[in-house]
């Protein structure tokens, strides 16, 4: 686990038990008390925590100070079982989460190849993607593709460093927007509805088709992604 790597995500649900059953059958997740136990990027179906993704930093206090230097709003550092954590805002007012993991949490084994159900990538609506690049790049050491060179929208800025692919978008009504890896995007439509969920359209791109705008029985919104060869 290196500085700037994503290490954890949570998704709020209105019905933890219903969604534990839904996601375990849809994606093969093994859950204990809402906590994922069988994929590298941990997840939680929390009934009290907002939707979020955490970033590991080498020095939480130094990173919080850097947030202020870059024009953001630093958050209070709290200590939890996994280490130090802080919820901050960037210079556009977008909330993000970071912290310094204790050693026991830094080297979770990453399966190869990535299994079905793994978080494959995500997008973050930030308002101004170019401005976000100027903030998060120096903070976490992230580097990005040039505008218009990746993704289906000209304003998309893809991060080409780190362990988990993601990118900044200009617009979106959910943040972060999560894409879980599956083997068959088209075949998953009946699977989602058969388990009590709903879905939107299939969107094709060079990285592979995605079943978008899915929603679980407990109200968790997510997408399913069938990676193309090489992804």
GROMACS .gro file of C-alpha atoms in nm:
model
  231
    1UNK     CA    1   0.000   0.000   0.000
    2UNK     CA    2   0.164   0.321  -0.121
    3UNK     CA    3   0.087   0.690  -0.070
    4UNK     CA    4  -0.212   0.776  -0.289
    5UNK     CA    5  -0.352   0.422  -0.316
    6UNK     CA    6  -0.723   0.364  -0.253
    7UNK     CA    7  -0.780   0.114   0.023
    8UNK     CA    8  -1.146   0.109   0.128
    9UNK     CA    9  -1.496   0.194   0.015
   10UNK     CA   10  -1.837   0.207   0.182
   11UNK     CA   11  -2.190   0.224   0.045
   12UNK     CA   12  -2.493   0.329   0.248
   13UNK     CA   13  -2.792   0.097   0.236
   14UNK     CA   14  -3.138   0.127   0.385
   15UNK     CA   15  -3.148  -0.249   0.446
   16UNK     CA   16  -2.816  -0.412   0.538
   17UNK     CA   17  -2.950  -0.769   0.557
   18UNK     CA   18  -3.132  -0.745   0.224
   19UNK     CA   19  -2.826  -0.608   0.049
   20UNK     CA   20  -2.591  -0.861   0.205
   21UNK     CA   21  -2.810  -1.129   0.047
   22UNK     CA   22  -2.837  -0.938  -0.284
   23UNK     CA   23  -2.465  -0.870  -0.337
   24UNK     CA   24  -2.349  -1.209  -0.211
   25UNK     CA   25  -2.567  -1.378  -0.474
   26UNK     CA   26  -2.500  -1.125  -0.752
   27UNK     CA   27  -2.124  -1.079  -0.713
   28UNK     CA   28  -2.016  -1.364  -0.488
   29UNK     CA   29  -1.923  -1.136  -0.200
   30UNK     CA   30  -1.855  -1.298   0.135
   31UNK     CA   31  -1.977  -1.062   0.405
   32UNK     CA   32  -1.948  -1.064   0.781
   33UNK     CA   33  -2.152  -0.796   0.950
   34UNK     CA   34  -2.156  -0.591   0.630
   35UNK     CA   35  -1.778  -0.619   0.582
   36UNK     CA   36  -1.636  -0.777   0.267
   37UNK     CA   37  -1.390  -1.056   0.338
   38UNK     CA   38  -1.293  -1.194  -0.004
   39UNK     CA   39  -1.184  -0.907  -0.230
   40UNK     CA   40  -0.882  -0.680  -0.215
   41UNK     CA   41  -1.062  -0.347  -0.201
   42UNK     CA   42  -1.262  -0.385   0.119
   43UNK     CA   43  -1.621  -0.272   0.120
   44UNK     CA   44  -1.899  -0.218   0.367
   45UNK     CA   45  -2.276  -0.201   0.338
   46UNK     CA   46  -2.318   0.046   0.620
   47UNK     CA   47  -2.651   0.164   0.757
   48UNK     CA   48  -2.495   0.472   0.917
   49UNK     CA   49  -2.199   0.582   0.704
   50UNK     CA   50  -2.204   0.791   0.385
   51UNK     CA   51  -2.084   0.656   0.052
   52UNK     CA   52  -1.710   0.711   0.025
   53UNK     CA   53  -1.366   0.586  -0.081
   54UNK     CA   54  -1.053   0.622   0.135
   55UNK     CA   55  -0.700   0.703   0.017
   56UNK     CA   56  -0.389   0.592   0.207
   57UNK     CA   57  -0.130   0.862   0.282
   58UNK     CA   58   0.212   0.811   0.439
   59UNK     CA   59   0.163   1.090   0.696
   60UNK     CA   60  -0.195   1.191   0.776
   61UNK     CA   61  -0.100   1.512   0.959
   62UNK     CA   62   0.128   1.625   0.674
   63UNK     CA   63  -0.141   1.544   0.416
   64UNK     CA   64  -0.404   1.742   0.608
   65UNK     CA   65  -0.166   2.040   0.619
   66UNK     CA   66  -0.108   2.002   0.244
   67UNK     CA   67  -0.485   2.019   0.186
   68UNK     CA   68  -0.487   2.368   0.339
   69UNK     CA   69  -0.185   2.473   0.133
   70UNK     CA   70  -0.365   2.370  -0.186
   71UNK     CA   71  -0.673   2.576  -0.099
   72UNK     CA   72  -0.888   2.298   0.040
   73UNK     CA   73  -1.059   2.257   0.375
   74UNK     CA   74  -0.865   2.028   0.612
   75UNK     CA   75  -1.060   1.793   0.835
   76UNK     CA   76  -1.010   1.672   1.189
   77UNK     CA   77  -0.785   1.369   1.227
   78UNK     CA   78  -0.948   1.080   1.410
   79UNK     CA   79  -0.799   0.749   1.523
   80UNK     CA   80  -0.978   0.425   1.437
   81UNK     CA   81  -0.886   0.059   1.442
   82UNK     CA   82  -0.735   0.080   1.095
   83UNK     CA   83  -0.527   0.391   1.168
   84UNK     CA   84  -0.561   0.768   1.137
   85UNK     CA   85  -0.840   0.914   0.921
   86UNK     CA   86  -0.950   1.257   0.805
   87UNK     CA   87  -1.247   1.380   0.601
   88UNK     CA   88  -1.152   1.688   0.398
   89UNK     CA   89  -1.279   1.906   0.113
   90UNK     CA   90  -1.092   2.008  -0.199
   91UNK     CA   91  -1.079   2.364  -0.336
   92UNK     CA   92  -1.412   2.308  -0.515
   93UNK     CA   93  -1.592   2.186  -0.201
   94UNK     CA   94  -1.589   1.815  -0.291
   95UNK     CA   95  -1.555   1.583   0.009
   96UNK     CA   96  -1.282   1.319   0.013
   97UNK     CA   97  -1.141   1.080   0.272
   98UNK     CA   98  -0.782   0.984   0.351
   99UNK     CA   99  -0.579   0.835   0.630
  100UNK     CA  100  -0.264   0.652   0.734
  101UNK     CA  101  -0.321   0.279   0.771
  102UNK     CA  102  -0.157   0.075   1.043
  103UNK     CA  103   0.088  -0.187   0.914
  104UNK     CA  104  -0.157  -0.477   0.946
  105UNK     CA  105  -0.389  -0.314   0.690
  106UNK     CA  106  -0.128  -0.212   0.431
  107UNK     CA  107  -0.057  -0.540   0.258
  108UNK     CA  108  -0.391  -0.704   0.191
  109UNK     CA  109  -0.319  -0.969  -0.077
  110UNK     CA  110  -0.444  -0.874  -0.422
  111UNK     CA  111  -0.582  -1.174  -0.617
  112UNK     CA  112  -0.459  -1.234  -0.971
  113UNK     CA  113  -0.655  -1.236  -1.189
  114UNK     CA  114  -0.909  -0.999  -1.041
  115UNK     CA  115  -1.224  -1.189  -0.945
  116UNK     CA  116  -1.582  -1.121  -1.036
  117UNK     CA  117  -1.721  -0.874  -0.785
  118UNK     CA  118  -1.398  -0.677  -0.743
  119UNK     CA  119  -1.426  -0.299  -0.762
  120UNK     CA  120  -1.288  -0.242  -1.113
  121UNK     CA  121  -1.293   0.136  -1.137
  122UNK     CA  122  -1.494   0.440  -1.034
  123UNK     CA  123  -1.559   0.800  -1.132
  124UNK     CA  124  -1.574   1.112  -0.919
  125UNK     CA  125  -1.791   1.408  -1.032
  126UNK     CA  126  -1.585   1.712  -0.929
  127UNK     CA  127  -1.728   2.007  -1.122
  128UNK     CA  128  -1.406   2.106  -1.297
  129UNK     CA  129  -1.188   1.801  -1.377
  130UNK     CA  130  -0.885   2.008  -1.480
  131UNK     CA  131  -0.895   2.200  -1.154
  132UNK     CA  132  -0.929   1.872  -0.962
  133UNK     CA  133  -0.615   1.740  -1.133
  134UNK     CA  134  -0.423   2.043  -1.008
  135UNK     CA  135  -0.542   1.977  -0.650
  136UNK     CA  136  -0.522   1.599  -0.614
  137UNK     CA  137  -0.212   1.547  -0.825
  138UNK     CA  138   0.023   1.726  -0.582
  139UNK     CA  139  -0.165   1.593  -0.277
  140UNK     CA  140  -0.153   1.221  -0.358
  141UNK     CA  141   0.107   1.200  -0.634
  142UNK     CA  142  -0.153   1.101  -0.893
  143UNK     CA  143  -0.087   1.155  -1.264
  144UNK     CA  144  -0.354   1.189  -1.532
  145UNK     CA  145  -0.409   1.145  -1.905
  146UNK     CA  146  -0.447   1.461  -2.109
  147UNK     CA  147  -0.803   1.592  -2.159
  148UNK     CA  148  -0.996   1.414  -2.432
  149UNK     CA  149  -0.752   1.121  -2.464
  150UNK     CA  150  -0.947   0.862  -2.262
  151UNK     CA  151  -1.307   0.791  -2.168
  152UNK     CA  152  -1.625   0.865  -2.359
  153UNK     CA  153  -1.650   1.234  -2.262
  154UNK     CA  154  -1.404   1.509  -2.361
  155UNK     CA  155  -1.390   1.647  -2.005
  156UNK     CA  156  -1.299   1.309  -1.848
  157UNK     CA  157  -0.956   1.297  -1.679
  158UNK     CA  158  -0.833   0.943  -1.626
  159UNK     CA  159  -0.582   0.876  -1.347
  160UNK     CA  160  -0.303   0.659  -1.490
  161UNK     CA  161  -0.125   0.585  -1.162
  162UNK     CA  162  -0.214   0.389  -0.848
  163UNK     CA  163  -0.367   0.050  -0.790
  164UNK     CA  164  -0.731   0.118  -0.884
  165UNK     CA  165  -0.835   0.287  -1.213
  166UNK     CA  166  -1.056   0.592  -1.176
  167UNK     CA  167  -1.119   0.934  -1.326
  168UNK     CA  168  -1.273   1.277  -1.274
  169UNK     CA  169  -1.591   1.381  -1.452
  170UNK     CA  170  -1.759   1.720  -1.471
  171UNK     CA  171  -2.111   1.604  -1.396
  172UNK     CA  172  -2.286   1.327  -1.206
  173UNK     CA  173  -2.551   1.280  -0.940
  174UNK     CA  174  -2.365   1.019  -0.733
  175UNK     CA  175  -2.010   1.022  -0.600
  176UNK     CA  176  -1.819   0.801  -0.614
  177UNK     CA  177  -1.985   0.609  -0.898
  178UNK     CA  178  -1.869   0.248  -0.855
  179UNK     CA  179  -1.815  -0.017  -1.126
  180UNK     CA  180  -1.781  -0.381  -1.017
  181UNK     CA  181  -1.619  -0.640  -1.243
  182UNK     CA  182  -1.840  -0.912  -1.395
  183UNK     CA  183  -1.806  -1.166  -1.676
  184UNK     CA  184  -2.120  -1.079  -1.876
  185UNK     CA  185  -2.274  -0.731  -1.867
  186UNK     CA  186  -2.566  -0.823  -2.093
  187UNK     CA  187  -2.644  -1.144  -1.907
  188UNK     CA  188  -2.640  -0.962  -1.575
  189UNK     CA  189  -2.958  -0.768  -1.651
  190UNK     CA  190  -3.189  -1.057  -1.572
  191UNK     CA  191  -2.970  -1.153  -1.276
  192UNK     CA  192  -3.007  -0.807  -1.119
  193UNK     CA  193  -3.385  -0.796  -1.163
  194UNK     CA  194  -3.427  -1.158  -1.057
  195UNK     CA  195  -3.262  -1.074  -0.725
  196UNK     CA  196  -3.494  -0.777  -0.667
  197UNK     CA  197  -3.281  -0.496  -0.807
  198UNK     CA  198  -3.318  -0.260  -1.102
  199UNK     CA  199  -3.082  -0.146  -1.378
  200UNK     CA  200  -3.038   0.108  -1.654
  201UNK     CA  201  -2.877   0.079  -1.997
  202UNK     CA  202  -2.578  -0.108  -2.134
  203UNK     CA  203  -2.306   0.143  -2.227
  204UNK     CA  204  -2.030   0.023  -2.461
  205UNK     CA  205  -1.679   0.171  -2.459
  206UNK     CA  206  -1.326   0.070  -2.553
  207UNK     CA  207  -1.277  -0.068  -2.200
  208UNK     CA  208  -1.579  -0.296  -2.226
  209UNK     CA  209  -1.959  -0.282  -2.179
  210UNK     CA  210  -2.111  -0.160  -1.853
  211UNK     CA  211  -2.457  -0.221  -1.711
  212UNK     CA  212  -2.525   0.122  -1.565
  213UNK     CA  213  -2.757   0.275  -1.306
  214UNK     CA  214  -2.818  -0.046  -1.110
  215UNK     CA  215  -2.990  -0.026  -0.772
  216UNK     CA  216  -3.010  -0.288  -0.498
  217UNK     CA  217  -3.319  -0.364  -0.286
  218UNK     CA  218  -3.168  -0.148  -0.010
  219UNK     CA  219  -3.112   0.149  -0.238
  220UNK     CA  220  -2.741   0.108  -0.316
  221UNK     CA  221  -2.660   0.249  -0.661
  222UNK     CA  222  -2.380   0.086  -0.861
  223UNK     CA  223  -2.269  -0.028  -1.207
  224UNK     CA  224  -2.145  -0.361  -1.346
  225UNK     CA  225  -1.849  -0.366  -1.583
  226UNK     CA  226  -1.733  -0.641  -1.818
  227UNK     CA  227  -1.366  -0.557  -1.887
  228UNK     CA  228  -1.247  -0.579  -2.247
  229UNK     CA  229  -0.929  -0.775  -2.320
  230UNK     CA  230  -0.634  -0.601  -2.159
  231UNK     CA  231  -0.839  -0.443  -1.880
   0.00000   0.00000   0.00000
